[in-house]
């Protein structure tokens, strides 16, 4: 999930669209996936306009926990069970390949230091062992772990990144490459070749809808496949000592935390504690979840005061797999990453541009044909 309060550069500011335009590709939603698509399109020689209903990188892309995790939302052993070993292996490898591309594109924002899945109880430790065995069987890096955080597994290919700084780097690359980006420009409707906004329409050969939390609001044809989810976090004042060398997730990834380079602890989770109230696209914090996070941070032995609390919305699917779909001729939708959009979103943003440019993308096929 996102970490708005990681200290970094200021968010980029762009004006709204005020006139009609015509381009090869219009990208709706300028978070990590949309900005990756914009840059990939420029590399392939396409003219591009990107629009966002709010500030660019202002939603979950700029407010997340900064985890870079290999694989899809389901742990690898569960993916093998649900989708078959060959498909699960390909999807996992795709995300590893994408993390390498992300690191090359924005090395200043990414630290591939590894990540920990820590067992909350005996049942989860048994599941960690199954997770470990499945990764070993398919030749992916993983180690059993027993350390101060607890017992579980260490995945050395995982890591962390600064969401907002990475987004700013992608914006700078896009503008330098000739993309036109517009903030506070809400897509009122989308149909083949036309995006309608309050002050101008965009004619485009292809359209990519790359919003996550409100995906089914704009594309109502997806409402039976995706649902919104609110994710909440908090961060503390800097802690003088290094308490966590690596990012940690536990309780089947419901809870997650890391210590930032400046010493702050950021922690998110408790969505299940909040219950059905968290199945919403309303962006606000709640006392139930925030109280849970307060107790969680105390349980970790952290006494530093809480400085920031925030929420963001994403989308989930019932299948556990993201949306990668052509919803109308020339209109593509990506999103509903089930909380793992940092890597999978960038991967699909790149893949959809490959598909519209060449007529084929193996990555796109791997994701779109699973459902």
PDB file of N, CA and C in Angstrom, residues 77-123:
ATOM      1  N   UNK A  77       2.461 -20.428  -3.936  1.00  0.00           N
ATOM      2  CA  UNK A  77       1.879 -21.772  -3.829  1.00  0.00           C
ATOM      3  C   UNK A  77       0.377 -21.757  -4.079  1.00  0.00           C
ATOM      4  N   UNK A  78      -0.294 -20.679  -3.683  1.00  0.00           N
ATOM      5  CA  UNK A  78      -1.722 -20.564  -3.964  1.00  0.00           C
ATOM      6  C   UNK A  78      -1.965 -20.306  -5.448  1.00  0.00           C
ATOM      7  N   UNK A  79      -1.103 -19.497  -6.055  1.00  0.00           N
ATOM      8  CA  UNK A  79      -1.223 -19.255  -7.497  1.00  0.00           C
ATOM      9  C   UNK A  79      -1.033 -20.548  -8.280  1.00  0.00           C
ATOM     10  N   UNK A  80      -0.092 -21.383  -7.847  1.00  0.00           N
ATOM     11  CA  UNK A  80       0.120 -22.675  -8.508  1.00  0.00           C
ATOM     12  C   UNK A  80      -1.147 -23.524  -8.420  1.00  0.00           C
ATOM     13  N   UNK A  81      -1.754 -23.546  -7.244  1.00  0.00           N
ATOM     14  CA  UNK A  81      -2.976 -24.332  -7.054  1.00  0.00           C
ATOM     15  C   UNK A  81      -4.116 -23.812  -7.920  1.00  0.00           C
ATOM     16  N   UNK A  82      -4.259 -22.508  -7.985  1.00  0.00           N
ATOM     17  CA  UNK A  82      -5.421 -21.916  -8.653  1.00  0.00           C
ATOM     18  C   UNK A  82      -5.265 -21.775 -10.160  1.00  0.00           C
ATOM     19  N   UNK A  83      -4.019 -21.588 -10.638  1.00  0.00           N
ATOM     20  CA  UNK A  83      -3.825 -21.271 -12.053  1.00  0.00           C
ATOM     21  C   UNK A  83      -2.908 -22.239 -12.779  1.00  0.00           C
ATOM     22  N   UNK A  84      -2.344 -23.198 -12.050  1.00  0.00           N
ATOM     23  CA  UNK A  84      -1.432 -24.148 -12.668  1.00  0.00           C
ATOM     24  C   UNK A  84       0.009 -23.689 -12.542  1.00  0.00           C
ATOM     25  N   UNK A  85       0.922 -24.662 -12.472  1.00  0.00           N
ATOM     26  CA  UNK A  85       2.331 -24.328 -12.236  1.00  0.00           C
ATOM     27  C   UNK A  85       2.930 -23.491 -13.357  1.00  0.00           C
ATOM     28  N   UNK A  86       2.681 -23.845 -14.606  1.00  0.00           N
ATOM     29  CA  UNK A  86       3.293 -23.108 -15.713  1.00  0.00           C
ATOM     30  C   UNK A  86       2.852 -21.652 -15.716  1.00  0.00           C
ATOM     31  N   UNK A  87       1.543 -21.426 -15.565  1.00  0.00           N
ATOM     32  CA  UNK A  87       1.033 -20.057 -15.566  1.00  0.00           C
ATOM     33  C   UNK A  87       1.560 -19.281 -14.360  1.00  0.00           C
ATOM     34  N   UNK A  88       1.526 -19.885 -13.199  1.00  0.00           N
ATOM     35  CA  UNK A  88       1.994 -19.203 -11.988  1.00  0.00           C
ATOM     36  C   UNK A  88       3.471 -18.859 -12.093  1.00  0.00           C
ATOM     37  N   UNK A  89       4.259 -19.771 -12.638  1.00  0.00           N
ATOM     38  CA  UNK A  89       5.692 -19.523 -12.792  1.00  0.00           C
ATOM     39  C   UNK A  89       5.932 -18.350 -13.740  1.00  0.00           C
ATOM     40  N   UNK A  90       5.199 -18.314 -14.845  1.00  0.00           N
ATOM     41  CA  UNK A  90       5.374 -17.213 -15.805  1.00  0.00           C
ATOM     42  C   UNK A  90       4.998 -15.876 -15.179  1.00  0.00           C
ATOM     43  N   UNK A  91       3.881 -15.843 -14.461  1.00  0.00           N
ATOM     44  CA  UNK A  91       3.460 -14.589 -13.845  1.00  0.00           C
ATOM     45  C   UNK A  91       4.497 -14.103 -12.836  1.00  0.00           C
ATOM     46  N   UNK A  92       5.039 -15.010 -12.051  1.00  0.00           N
ATOM     47  CA  UNK A  92       6.051 -14.631 -11.061  1.00  0.00           C
ATOM     48  C   UNK A  92       7.297 -14.085 -11.754  1.00  0.00           C
ATOM     49  N   UNK A  93       7.742 -14.777 -12.798  1.00  0.00           N
ATOM     50  CA  UNK A  93       8.933 -14.329 -13.515  1.00  0.00           C
ATOM     51  C   UNK A  93       8.700 -12.982 -14.183  1.00  0.00           C
ATOM     52  N   UNK A  94       7.489 -12.760 -14.691  1.00  0.00           N
ATOM     53  CA  UNK A  94       7.174 -11.455 -15.299  1.00  0.00           C
ATOM     54  C   UNK A  94       7.399 -10.326 -14.291  1.00  0.00           C
ATOM     55  N   UNK A  95       6.979 -10.538 -13.053  1.00  0.00           N
ATOM     56  CA  UNK A  95       7.144  -9.469 -12.064  1.00  0.00           C
ATOM     57  C   UNK A  95       8.610  -9.259 -11.701  1.00  0.00           C
ATOM     58  N   UNK A  96       9.387 -10.327 -11.659  1.00  0.00           N
ATOM     59  CA  UNK A  96      10.827 -10.162 -11.429  1.00  0.00           C
ATOM     60  C   UNK A  96      11.465  -9.352 -12.552  1.00  0.00           C
ATOM     61  N   UNK A  97      11.086  -9.649 -13.776  1.00  0.00           N
ATOM     62  CA  UNK A  97      11.625  -8.906 -14.919  1.00  0.00           C
ATOM     63  C   UNK A  97      11.241  -7.434 -14.835  1.00  0.00           C
ATOM     64  N   UNK A  98      10.000  -7.167 -14.429  1.00  0.00           N
ATOM     65  CA  UNK A  98       9.544  -5.779 -14.335  1.00  0.00           C
ATOM     66  C   UNK A  98      10.280  -5.024 -13.238  1.00  0.00           C
ATOM     67  N   UNK A  99      10.537  -5.657 -12.113  1.00  0.00           N
ATOM     68  CA  UNK A  99      11.288  -4.982 -11.054  1.00  0.00           C
ATOM     69  C   UNK A  99      12.676  -4.579 -11.531  1.00  0.00           C
ATOM     70  N   UNK A 100      13.290  -5.414 -12.346  1.00  0.00           N
ATOM     71  CA  UNK A 100      14.604  -5.062 -12.893  1.00  0.00           C
ATOM     72  C   UNK A 100      14.498  -3.846 -13.805  1.00  0.00           C
ATOM     73  N   UNK A 101      13.439  -3.783 -14.617  1.00  0.00           N
ATOM     74  CA  UNK A 101      13.234  -2.623 -15.488  1.00  0.00           C
ATOM     75  C   UNK A 101      12.963  -1.369 -14.666  1.00  0.00           C
ATOM     76  N   UNK A 102      12.163  -1.492 -13.627  1.00  0.00           N
ATOM     77  CA  UNK A 102      11.878  -0.351 -12.762  1.00  0.00           C
ATOM     78  C   UNK A 102      13.149   0.174 -12.111  1.00  0.00           C
ATOM     79  N   UNK A 103      13.982  -0.747 -11.664  1.00  0.00           N
ATOM     80  CA  UNK A 103      15.226  -0.343 -11.005  1.00  0.00           C
ATOM     81  C   UNK A 103      16.152   0.379 -11.970  1.00  0.00           C
ATOM     82  N   UNK A 104      16.197  -0.073 -13.206  1.00  0.00           N
ATOM     83  CA  UNK A 104      17.041   0.599 -14.197  1.00  0.00           C
ATOM     84  C   UNK A 104      16.496   1.978 -14.545  1.00  0.00           C
ATOM     85  N   UNK A 105      15.169   2.108 -14.589  1.00  0.00           N
ATOM     86  CA  UNK A 105      14.557   3.378 -14.981  1.00  0.00           C
ATOM     87  C   UNK A 105      14.668   4.439 -13.889  1.00  0.00           C
ATOM     88  N   UNK A 106      14.508   4.040 -12.625  1.00  0.00           N
ATOM     89  CA  UNK A 106      14.538   5.004 -11.516  1.00  0.00           C
ATOM     90  C   UNK A 106      15.372   4.447 -10.360  1.00  0.00           C
ATOM     91  N   UNK A 107      16.672   4.272 -10.574  1.00  0.00           N
ATOM     92  CA  UNK A 107      17.511   3.643  -9.536  1.00  0.00           C
ATOM     93  C   UNK A 107      17.578   4.446  -8.251  1.00  0.00           C
ATOM     94  N   UNK A 108      17.379   5.757  -8.354  1.00  0.00           N
ATOM     95  CA  UNK A 108      17.491   6.599  -7.171  1.00  0.00           C
ATOM     96  C   UNK A 108      16.335   6.380  -6.197  1.00  0.00           C
ATOM     97  N   UNK A 109      15.250   5.762  -6.651  1.00  0.00           N
ATOM     98  CA  UNK A 109      14.055   5.597  -5.820  1.00  0.00           C
ATOM     99  C   UNK A 109      13.854   4.181  -5.310  1.00  0.00           C
ATOM    100  N   UNK A 110      14.691   3.237  -5.727  1.00  0.00           N
ATOM    101  CA  UNK A 110      14.438   1.816  -5.471  1.00  0.00           C
ATOM    102  C   UNK A 110      15.595   1.181  -4.711  1.00  0.00           C
ATOM    103  N   UNK A 111      15.243   0.344  -3.719  1.00  0.00           N
ATOM    104  CA  UNK A 111      16.245  -0.420  -2.976  1.00  0.00           C
ATOM    105  C   UNK A 111      15.813  -1.893  -2.952  1.00  0.00           C
ATOM    106  N   UNK A 112      16.507  -2.715  -3.716  1.00  0.00           N
ATOM    107  CA  UNK A 112      16.210  -4.152  -3.752  1.00  0.00           C
ATOM    108  C   UNK A 112      16.966  -4.832  -2.610  1.00  0.00           C
ATOM    109  N   UNK A 113      16.460  -4.697  -1.413  1.00  0.00           N
ATOM    110  CA  UNK A 113      17.155  -5.177  -0.219  1.00  0.00           C
ATOM    111  C   UNK A 113      16.570  -6.476   0.314  1.00  0.00           C
ATOM    112  N   UNK A 114      15.522  -6.978  -0.318  1.00  0.00           N
ATOM    113  CA  UNK A 114      14.843  -8.164   0.180  1.00  0.00           C
ATOM    114  C   UNK A 114      13.628  -7.790   1.009  1.00  0.00           C
ATOM    115  N   UNK A 115      12.809  -8.780   1.310  1.00  0.00           N
ATOM    116  CA  UNK A 115      11.614  -8.559   2.108  1.00  0.00           C
ATOM    117  C   UNK A 115      11.280  -9.798   2.918  1.00  0.00           C
ATOM    118  N   UNK A 116      10.584  -9.592   4.035  1.00  0.00           N
ATOM    119  CA  UNK A 116      10.255 -10.680   4.952  1.00  0.00           C
ATOM    120  C   UNK A 116       8.757 -10.938   4.988  1.00  0.00           C
ATOM    121  N   UNK A 117       8.387 -12.201   4.853  1.00  0.00           N
ATOM    122  CA  UNK A 117       7.043 -12.636   5.225  1.00  0.00           C
ATOM    123  C   UNK A 117       7.181 -13.352   6.561  1.00  0.00           C
ATOM    124  N   UNK A 118       6.605 -12.774   7.605  1.00  0.00           N
ATOM    125  CA  UNK A 118       6.748 -13.302   8.958  1.00  0.00           C
ATOM    126  C   UNK A 118       5.433 -13.947   9.396  1.00  0.00           C
ATOM    127  N   UNK A 119       5.549 -15.124   9.998  1.00  0.00           N
ATOM    128  CA  UNK A 119       4.366 -15.856  10.445  1.00  0.00           C
ATOM    129  C   UNK A 119       3.780 -15.218  11.698  1.00  0.00           C
ATOM    130  N   UNK A 120       2.483 -14.991  11.679  1.00  0.00           N
ATOM    131  CA  UNK A 120       1.778 -14.441  12.836  1.00  0.00           C
ATOM    132  C   UNK A 120       1.491 -15.527  13.872  1.00  0.00           C
ATOM    133  N   UNK A 121       1.292 -16.759  13.393  1.00  0.00           N
ATOM    134  CA  UNK A 121       0.997 -17.881  14.286  1.00  0.00           C
ATOM    135  C   UNK A 121       1.484 -19.171  13.632  1.00  0.00           C
ATOM    136  N   UNK A 122       1.225 -20.295  14.290  1.00  0.00           N
ATOM    137  CA  UNK A 122       1.710 -21.578  13.780  1.00  0.00           C
ATOM    138  C   UNK A 122       1.115 -21.908  12.414  1.00  0.00           C
ATOM    139  N   UNK A 123      -0.150 -21.604  12.228  1.00  0.00           N
ATOM    140  CA  UNK A 123      -0.779 -21.896  10.937  1.00  0.00           C
ATOM    141  C   UNK A 123      -0.110 -21.106   9.819  1.00  0.00           C
TER     142      UNK A 123
END
